[in-house]
Coordinates of N, CA and C in Angstrom, one line a residue:
M1 N -12.8 1.5 12.3 CA -12.4 0.2 11.7 C -11.4 -0.5 12.6
L2 N -11.6 -1.8 12.9 CA -10.7 -2.5 13.8 C -9.7 -3.3 12.9
L3 N -8.5 -3.5 13.5 CA -7.5 -4.4 12.9 C -7.9 -5.8 13.2
V4 N -7.7 -6.7 12.2 CA -7.9 -8.1 12.4 C -6.5 -8.7 12.5
L5 N -6.1 -9.2 13.7 CA -4.8 -9.8 13.9 C -4.8 -11.3 13.8
T6 N -3.9 -11.8 13.0 CA -3.8 -13.3 12.8 C -3.2 -13.9 14.1
D7 N -3.3 -15.2 14.2 CA -2.8 -16.0 15.3 C -1.3 -15.8 15.4
E8 N -0.6 -15.9 14.2 CA 0.8 -15.7 14.2 C 1.3 -14.3 14.7
H9 N 0.5 -13.3 14.3 CA 0.8 -11.9 14.7 C 0.6 -11.8 16.2
K10 N -0.4 -12.4 16.7 CA -0.7 -12.4 18.2 C 0.4 -13.1 18.9
E11 N 0.9 -14.2 18.3 CA 2.0 -14.9 19.0 C 3.3 -14.1 19.0
H12 N 3.6 -13.4 17.9 CA 4.8 -12.5 17.9 C 4.7 -11.4 18.9
L13 N 3.5 -10.8 19.1 CA 3.3 -9.7 20.1 C 3.2 -10.3 21.5
G14 N 3.0 -11.6 21.6 CA 2.9 -12.2 23.0 C 4.1 -12.0 23.8
F15 N 5.2 -11.7 23.2 CA 6.5 -11.5 24.0 C 6.5 -10.1 24.7
L16 N 5.7 -9.2 24.3 CA 5.8 -7.8 24.8 C 5.4 -7.7 26.3
P17 N 4.4 -8.5 26.8 CA 4.1 -8.4 28.3 C 5.3 -8.9 29.2
E18 N 6.2 -9.7 28.6 CA 7.3 -10.2 29.4 C 8.4 -9.2 29.7
V19 N 8.4 -8.1 29.0 CA 9.4 -7.1 29.2 C 8.9 -5.8 29.8
D20 N 9.8 -5.0 30.2 CA 9.4 -3.7 30.8 C 8.8 -2.8 29.8
S21 N 8.0 -1.8 30.2 CA 7.3 -0.9 29.2 C 8.4 0.0 28.5
A22 N 9.5 0.3 29.2 CA 10.6 1.0 28.6 C 11.2 0.2 27.4
V23 N 11.3 -1.1 27.5 CA 11.8 -1.9 26.5 C 10.8 -1.9 25.3
V24 N 9.5 -1.9 25.6 CA 8.5 -1.9 24.6 C 8.6 -0.6 23.8
G25 N 8.8 0.5 24.5 CA 9.1 1.8 23.8 C 10.3 1.8 22.9
E26 N 11.3 1.1 23.4 CA 12.6 0.9 22.6 C 12.3 0.1 21.3
F27 N 11.5 -1.0 21.5 CA 11.1 -1.8 20.4 C 10.3 -1.0 19.4
G28 N 9.5 -0.1 19.9 CA 8.7 0.8 19.0 C 9.6 1.7 18.1
R29 N 10.7 2.2 18.8 CA 11.7 3.0 18.1 C 12.4 2.2 17.0
I30 N 12.8 0.9 17.4 CA 13.4 0.0 16.5 C 12.5 -0.3 15.3
A31 N 11.2 -0.5 15.6 CA 10.2 -0.8 14.5 C 10.1 0.3 13.5
V32 N 10.1 1.6 14.0 CA 10.1 2.7 13.1 C 11.4 2.8 12.3
E33 N 12.5 2.5 12.9 CA 13.8 2.5 12.2 C 13.8 1.4 11.1
F34 N 13.2 0.3 11.5 CA 13.0 -0.9 10.6 C 12.3 -0.4 9.3
L35 N 11.2 0.4 9.5 CA 10.5 0.9 8.3 C 11.3 1.9 7.5
R36 N 12.1 2.7 8.2 CA 12.8 3.7 7.6 C 14.0 3.2 6.8
K37 N 14.8 2.3 7.5 CA 16.1 1.9 6.9 C 16.3 0.4 6.7
G38 N 15.3 -0.4 7.1 CA 15.4 -1.8 6.9 C 15.9 -2.5 8.1
S39 N 15.9 -3.8 8.1 CA 16.3 -4.6 9.2 C 17.8 -4.5 9.6
N40 N 18.1 -4.6 10.9 CA 19.5 -4.5 11.4 C 19.7 -5.7 12.4
P41 N 20.2 -6.8 12.0 CA 20.4 -8.0 12.8 C 21.2 -7.7 14.1
K42 N 22.2 -6.7 14.0 CA 23.0 -6.4 15.2 C 22.2 -5.9 16.3
I43 N 21.2 -5.1 16.0 CA 20.3 -4.5 17.1 C 19.6 -5.7 17.8
Y44 N 19.1 -6.6 17.0 CA 18.4 -7.8 17.5 C 19.3 -8.6 18.4
E45 N 20.5 -8.8 18.0 CA 21.5 -9.6 18.8 C 21.8 -8.9 20.1
G46 N 22.0 -7.6 20.1 CA 22.3 -6.9 21.3 C 21.1 -6.9 22.3
A47 N 19.9 -6.7 21.8 CA 18.7 -6.7 22.6 C 18.4 -8.1 23.2
A48 N 18.7 -9.2 22.4 CA 18.5 -10.5 22.8 C 19.5 -10.9 24.0
R49 N 20.7 -10.4 23.9 CA 21.7 -10.6 25.0 C 21.2 -10.0 26.3
K50 N 20.8 -8.7 26.2 CA 20.3 -8.0 27.4 C 19.1 -8.6 28.0
L51 N 18.2 -9.2 27.2 CA 17.0 -9.7 27.7 C 17.0 -11.2 28.0
N52 N 18.2 -11.8 27.6 CA 18.3 -13.3 27.8 C 17.3 -14.1 27.1
V53 N 17.0 -13.7 25.8 CA 16.1 -14.5 25.0 C 16.8 -14.7 23.6
T54 N 16.1 -15.5 22.8 CA 16.7 -15.7 21.4 C 16.6 -14.5 20.5
V55 N 17.4 -14.5 19.5 CA 17.4 -13.4 18.6 C 16.0 -13.4 17.8
D56 N 15.5 -14.6 17.5 CA 14.3 -14.7 16.8 C 13.1 -14.2 17.6
T57 N 13.1 -14.3 18.9 CA 12.1 -13.8 19.7 C 12.0 -12.3 19.6
V58 N 13.2 -11.7 19.7 CA 13.3 -10.2 19.6 C 12.9 -9.7 18.2
Q59 N 13.4 -10.4 17.2 CA 13.0 -10.0 15.8 C 11.5 -10.1 15.6
H60 N 10.9 -11.2 16.0 CA 9.5 -11.4 15.9 C 8.7 -10.3 16.6
G61 N 9.2 -10.0 17.8 CA 8.5 -9.0 18.6 C 8.5 -7.6 17.9
V62 N 9.7 -7.3 17.4 CA 9.9 -6.0 16.7 C 9.0 -6.0 15.4
E63 N 9.1 -7.1 14.7 CA 8.4 -7.1 13.4 C 6.8 -7.1 13.7
G64 N 6.4 -7.8 14.7 CA 5.0 -7.8 15.1 C 4.5 -6.4 15.4
L65 N 5.4 -5.7 16.2 CA 5.1 -4.3 16.6 C 5.1 -3.4 15.4
M66 N 6.0 -3.6 14.5 CA 6.1 -2.8 13.2 C 4.9 -3.0 12.4
Y67 N 4.4 -4.2 12.3 CA 3.2 -4.5 11.5 C 2.0 -3.8 12.1
L68 N 1.9 -3.9 13.4 CA 0.8 -3.3 14.1 C 0.7 -1.8 13.9
L69 N 1.9 -1.2 14.0 CA 2.0 0.3 13.9 C 1.7 0.7 12.4
A70 N 2.3 -0.1 11.5 CA 2.2 0.2 10.0 C 0.7 0.1 9.6
E71 N 0.1 -1.0 9.9 CA -1.3 -1.2 9.5 C -2.2 -0.2 10.1
S72 N -2.0 0.1 11.4 CA -2.8 1.1 12.1 C -2.7 2.5 11.4
S73 N -1.4 2.8 11.1 CA -1.1 4.1 10.5 C -1.7 4.2 9.1
K74 N -1.5 3.1 8.3 CA -2.0 3.1 7.0 C -3.5 3.3 6.9
L75 N -4.3 2.7 7.9 CA -5.7 2.8 7.9 C -6.2 4.1 8.7
M76 N -5.2 4.7 9.3 CA -5.5 5.9 10.2 C -6.7 5.7 11.1
I77 N -6.6 4.5 11.8 CA -7.6 4.2 12.8 C -7.6 5.1 14.0
S78 N -8.8 5.3 14.6 CA -8.9 6.2 15.7 C -8.3 5.6 17.0
E79 N -8.1 6.4 18.0 CA -7.6 5.9 19.3 C -8.4 4.8 19.8
V80 N -9.7 5.0 19.8 CA -10.7 4.0 20.3 C -10.6 2.7 19.6
D81 N -10.5 2.8 18.2 CA -10.4 1.6 17.4 C -9.1 0.9 17.7
F82 N -8.0 1.7 17.8 CA -6.7 1.0 18.1 C -6.7 0.3 19.4
Q83 N -7.3 0.9 20.5 CA -7.4 0.3 21.8 C -8.3 -1.0 21.7
D84 N -9.4 -0.9 20.9 CA -10.2 -2.1 20.8 C -9.5 -3.2 20.0
S85 N -8.7 -2.8 19.0 CA -7.9 -3.8 18.2 C -6.9 -4.6 19.1
I86 N -6.2 -3.9 20.0 CA -5.2 -4.6 20.8 C -5.8 -5.2 22.1
L87 N -7.1 -4.9 22.3 CA -7.8 -5.5 23.5 C -7.8 -7.0 23.4
V88 N -7.9 -7.6 22.2 CA -7.9 -9.0 22.0 C -6.6 -9.7 22.4
L89 N -5.5 -8.9 22.5 CA -4.2 -9.5 22.9 C -4.1 -9.8 24.4
G90 N -5.0 -9.2 25.2 CA -5.0 -9.5 26.6 C -3.9 -8.8 27.4
F91 N -3.4 -7.7 26.9 CA -2.3 -7.0 27.6 C -2.8 -6.3 28.8
S92 N -1.8 -5.9 29.6 CA -2.2 -5.1 30.8 C -2.6 -3.6 30.3
E93 N -3.3 -2.9 31.2 CA -3.7 -1.5 30.9 C -2.5 -0.7 30.6
E94 N -1.4 -0.8 31.4 CA -0.2 0.0 31.2 C 0.5 -0.3 29.8
L95 N 0.5 -1.6 29.4 CA 1.1 -1.9 28.1 C 0.2 -1.4 27.0
N96 N -1.1 -1.5 27.1 CA -2.0 -0.9 26.1 C -1.8 0.6 26.0
T97 N -1.6 1.3 27.1 CA -1.3 2.7 27.1 C 0.0 3.0 26.3
V98 N 1.0 2.2 26.6 CA 2.3 2.4 25.9 C 2.2 2.2 24.4
L99 N 1.5 1.2 24.0 CA 1.3 0.9 22.6 C 0.5 2.0 21.9
L100 N -0.6 2.5 22.6 CA -1.4 3.6 22.1 C -0.5 4.9 21.9
Q101 N 0.3 5.2 22.9 CA 1.2 6.3 22.8 C 2.2 6.2 21.6
L102 N 2.7 5.0 21.5 CA 3.6 4.7 20.4 C 2.9 5.0 19.0
Y103 N 1.7 4.5 18.9 CA 0.9 4.7 17.7 C 0.7 6.2 17.5
L104 N 0.2 6.9 18.5 CA -0.1 8.3 18.3 C 1.1 9.2 18.0
D105 N 2.3 8.8 18.6 CA 3.5 9.6 18.4 C 4.1 9.4 17.0
N106 N 3.9 8.2 16.4 CA 4.6 7.8 15.2 C 3.7 7.7 14.0
R107 N 2.4 7.8 14.1 CA 1.6 7.5 12.9 C 1.8 8.4 11.7
K108 N 2.1 9.7 11.9 CA 2.3 10.6 10.8 C 3.6 10.3 10.1
E109 N 4.6 10.0 10.9 CA 5.9 9.7 10.3 C 5.8 8.3 9.6
I110 N 5.1 7.4 10.1 CA 5.0 6.1 9.5 C 4.2 6.2 8.2
R111 N 3.2 7.0 8.2 CA 2.4 7.3 6.9 C 3.3 7.9 5.9
H112 N 4.2 8.8 6.3 CA 5.1 9.5 5.4 C 6.1 8.4 4.8
I113 N 6.6 7.6 5.7 CA 7.6 6.5 5.2 C 6.9 5.6 4.2
L114 N 5.6 5.2 4.6 CA 4.9 4.3 3.7 C 4.6 4.9 2.3
S115 N 4.3 6.2 2.3 CA 4.0 6.9 1.1 C 5.3 6.9 0.2
E116 N 6.5 7.1 0.8 CA 7.7 7.1 0.0 C 8.1 5.7 -0.5
L117 N 7.6 4.6 0.2 CA 7.9 3.3 -0.2 C 7.0 2.8 -1.4
A118 N 5.9 3.5 -1.5 CA 5.0 3.1 -2.6 C 5.7 3.4 -4.0
P119 N 5.5 2.4 -4.9 CA 6.1 2.6 -6.2 C 5.6 3.8 -6.9
S120 N 6.4 4.5 -7.6 CA 6.0 5.7 -8.4 C 5.7 5.2 -9.8
L121 N 4.4 5.2 -10.1 CA 3.9 4.7 -11.4 C 3.6 5.9 -12.3
P122 N 3.7 5.7 -13.6 CA 3.3 6.8 -14.5 C 1.8 7.0 -14.4
H123 N 1.4 8.3 -14.5 CA 0.0 8.6 -14.4 C -0.3 9.5 -15.6
Y124 N -1.6 9.5 -15.9 CA -2.1 10.3 -17.1 C -1.9 11.8 -16.9
H125 N -1.4 12.4 -18.0 CA -1.3 13.8 -18.0 C -2.1 14.5 -19.1
N126 N -2.1 13.9 -20.3 CA -2.9 14.4 -21.5 C -3.0 13.3 -22.5
L127 N -4.0 13.6 -23.4 CA -4.2 12.6 -24.5 C -4.5 13.4 -25.8
E128 N -3.8 13.0 -26.9 CA -4.1 13.6 -28.2 C -4.5 12.4 -29.1
W129 N -5.5 12.7 -30.0 CA -5.9 11.6 -30.8 C -6.2 12.1 -32.2
R130 N -6.2 11.2 -33.2 CA -6.4 11.5 -34.6 C -7.1 10.3 -35.3
L131 N -8.0 10.6 -36.1 CA -8.7 9.5 -36.8 C -8.3 9.6 -38.3
D132 N -7.6 8.6 -38.8 CA -7.2 8.6 -40.2 C -8.1 7.5 -41.0
V133 N -8.6 7.9 -42.1 CA -9.4 7.0 -42.9 C -8.8 6.9 -44.3
Q134 N -8.4 5.7 -44.7 CA -7.9 5.5 -46.1 C -9.2 5.2 -47.0
L135 N -9.5 6.0 -47.9 CA -10.7 5.8 -48.7 C -10.4 5.1 -50.0
A136 N -9.2 5.1 -50.6 CA -8.9 4.4 -51.8 C -7.4 4.3 -51.9
S137 N -7.0 3.3 -52.8 CA -5.6 3.1 -53.1 C -5.5 2.7 -54.6
R138 N -4.4 2.5 -55.1 CA -4.2 2.2 -56.5 C -4.9 0.8 -56.8
A139 N -4.8 -0.1 -55.8 CA -5.3 -1.4 -56.0 C -6.8 -1.5 -55.8
L140 N -7.3 -0.7 -54.8 CA -8.8 -0.7 -54.5 C -9.3 0.7 -54.6
R141 N -10.3 0.9 -55.5 CA -10.8 2.2 -55.7 C -11.7 2.7 -54.5
Q142 N -12.5 1.8 -54.0 CA -13.4 2.1 -52.9 C -13.1 1.2 -51.7
Q143 N -12.6 1.8 -50.7 CA -12.4 1.0 -49.4 C -12.4 2.0 -48.3
V144 N -12.8 1.5 -47.1 CA -12.8 2.4 -45.9 C -12.0 1.7 -44.9
K145 N -10.8 2.2 -44.6 CA -9.9 1.6 -43.6 C -9.6 2.6 -42.5
P146 N -10.4 2.7 -41.5 CA -10.1 3.7 -40.4 C -9.1 3.2 -39.4
V147 N -8.3 4.2 -39.0 CA -7.2 3.9 -37.9 C -7.2 5.1 -36.9
V148 N -7.3 4.7 -35.6 CA -7.3 5.7 -34.6 C -5.8 5.7 -34.0
T149 N -5.2 6.9 -34.0 CA -3.9 7.1 -33.5 C -4.0 7.9 -32.2
L150 N -3.5 7.4 -31.1 CA -3.5 8.0 -29.8 C -2.1 8.4 -29.3
K151 N -1.9 9.6 -28.8 CA -0.7 9.9 -28.2 C -1.0 10.2 -26.7
L152 N -0.5 9.3 -25.9 CA -0.8 9.3 -24.5 C 0.4 10.0 -23.8
H153 N 0.2 11.1 -23.1 CA 1.2 11.8 -22.4 C 1.1 11.3 -20.9
L154 N 2.3 10.8 -20.4 CA 2.3 10.3 -19.0 C 3.3 11.2 -18.2
E155 N 3.1 11.2 -16.9 CA 4.0 11.9 -16.0 C 4.5 11.0 -14.9
T156 N 5.8 10.9 -14.7 CA 6.4 10.1 -13.6 C 7.5 11.0 -12.9
D157 N 7.2 11.2 -11.6 CA 8.1 12.1 -10.8 C 8.5 13.4 -11.5
G158 N 7.5 14.0 -12.0 CA 7.6 15.4 -12.6 C 8.2 15.3 -14.1
E159 N 8.6 14.1 -14.6 CA 9.1 14.0 -15.9 C 8.0 13.5 -16.8
Q160 N 7.9 14.1 -18.0 CA 6.8 13.7 -18.9 C 7.4 12.8 -20.0
S161 N 6.6 11.9 -20.4 CA 6.9 11.0 -21.6 C 5.6 10.8 -22.4
A162 N 5.8 10.3 -23.6 CA 4.7 10.1 -24.5 C 4.7 8.7 -25.1
R163 N 3.6 8.1 -25.3 CA 3.5 6.8 -25.9 C 2.5 6.9 -27.1
V164 N 2.8 6.4 -28.2 CA 1.9 6.5 -29.4 C 1.3 5.1 -29.6
L165 N 0.0 5.1 -29.7 CA -0.7 3.8 -29.8 C -1.6 4.0 -31.1
Q166 N -1.7 2.8 -31.8 CA -2.5 2.9 -33.0 C -3.5 1.7 -33.0
T167 N -4.7 1.8 -33.3 CA -5.7 0.7 -33.3 C -6.8 1.1 -34.3
D168 N -7.6 0.0 -34.6 CA -8.8 0.2 -35.4 C -10.0 0.5 -34.4
P169 N -11.0 1.1 -35.0 CA -12.2 1.5 -34.1 C -12.8 0.3 -33.4
A170 N -12.9 -0.9 -34.0 CA -13.5 -2.0 -33.4 C -12.7 -2.4 -32.1
T171 N -11.4 -2.5 -32.2 CA -10.6 -2.8 -31.0 C -10.8 -1.7 -30.0
L172 N -10.8 -0.5 -30.4 CA -10.9 0.6 -29.4 C -12.3 0.5 -28.7
L173 N -13.3 0.2 -29.4 CA -14.7 0.0 -28.8 C -14.6 -1.1 -27.8
H174 N -13.9 -2.2 -28.2 CA -13.8 -3.4 -27.3 C -13.1 -3.0 -26.0
I175 N -12.0 -2.2 -26.1 CA -11.2 -1.8 -24.9 C -12.1 -0.9 -24.0
I176 N -12.9 0.0 -24.6 CA -13.8 0.9 -23.9 C -14.8 0.1 -23.1
Q177 N -15.4 -1.0 -23.8 CA -16.4 -1.8 -23.1 C -15.7 -2.6 -21.9
E178 N -14.5 -3.1 -22.1 CA -13.8 -3.8 -21.0 C -13.6 -2.9 -19.8
L179 N -13.1 -1.6 -20.1 CA -12.8 -0.7 -19.1 C -14.1 -0.3 -18.3
E180 N -15.2 -0.1 -19.1 CA -16.5 0.3 -18.4 C -17.0 -0.9 -17.5
Q181 N -16.7 -2.1 -18.0 CA -17.1 -3.3 -17.2 C -16.3 -3.4 -15.9
A182 N -15.0 -3.1 -16.1 CA -14.1 -3.1 -14.9 C -14.5 -2.0 -13.9
L183 N -14.9 -0.8 -14.4 CA -15.4 0.3 -13.5 C -16.7 -0.1 -12.8
A184 N -17.6 -0.8 -13.5 CA -18.8 -1.3 -12.9 C -18.5 -2.3 -11.8
E185 N -17.5 -3.2 -12.1 CA -17.2 -4.2 -11.1 C -16.6 -3.6 -9.8
V186 N -15.9 -2.5 -9.9 CA -15.3 -1.8 -8.8 C -16.4 -1.3 -7.9
K187 N -17.5 -1.0 -8.4 CA -18.6 -0.4 -7.6 C -19.5 -1.5 -6.9
T188 N -19.2 -2.7 -7.1 CA -20.0 -3.8 -6.4 C -19.6 -3.9 -5.0
N189 N -20.4 -4.4 -4.1 CA -20.2 -4.5 -2.7 C -19.0 -5.4 -2.4
H190 N -18.9 -6.5 -3.1 CA -17.8 -7.4 -2.9 C -16.4 -6.7 -3.1
C191 N -16.3 -6.0 -4.2 CA -15.1 -5.3 -4.6 C -14.8 -4.2 -3.6
R192 N -15.8 -3.5 -3.1 CA -15.6 -2.4 -2.1 C -15.0 -3.0 -0.8
R193 N -15.6 -4.1 -0.4 CA -15.1 -4.8 0.8 C -13.6 -5.2 0.7
I194 N -13.2 -5.7 -0.5 CA -11.8 -6.0 -0.7 C -10.9 -4.8 -0.7
L195 N -11.4 -3.7 -1.4 CA -10.6 -2.5 -1.4 C -10.4 -1.9 0.0
R196 N -11.4 -2.0 0.8 CA -11.4 -1.4 2.2 C -10.3 -2.2 3.0
N197 N -10.1 -3.5 2.7 CA -9.2 -4.2 3.5 C -7.7 -4.0 2.9
I198 N -7.6 -3.6 1.7 CA -6.3 -3.4 1.1 C -5.7 -2.1 1.5
K199 N -6.5 -1.1 1.7 CA -6.0 0.3 2.0 C -5.4 0.3 3.4

């Protein structure tokens, strides 16, 4: 799978051929630090003074490199696909080799950082249910009033919680139909193409 780079991204990375390969390696280290701890404007200012360029140029270069490494690591693209992806940038062979080495050296750590940044959402653990039917009351001798009670057990970061939901069978059937329709939609080619690009 190849990365598709936007014109803005190509413009940000266009600064890299103007600097030494050691500087590109340092930018790579800063990009990984950026992912781990967030942006640090002081580093950009110091690098801009040393290279005699604007702070924005350094910041865009680091952010462009960070995006390239993060997207490549997220998709776990192969060495060949990575090289083919950066080929459109028109960099020298030496710079392409430096970028490839940066990717290979840092992809596991970047994937680990990205997995920690993902929000921790509650997920399904267990479900208990009960069907109650009221057959009669003092006012009405013959009536059928069914109610489905669901106790949904969720787990978040090892902690369990429970939610109690109550509905009538008609609403429950409607929810089931909507969920089945959503699952069928996910299996369409259009949806698969979108999901492939999101991952």
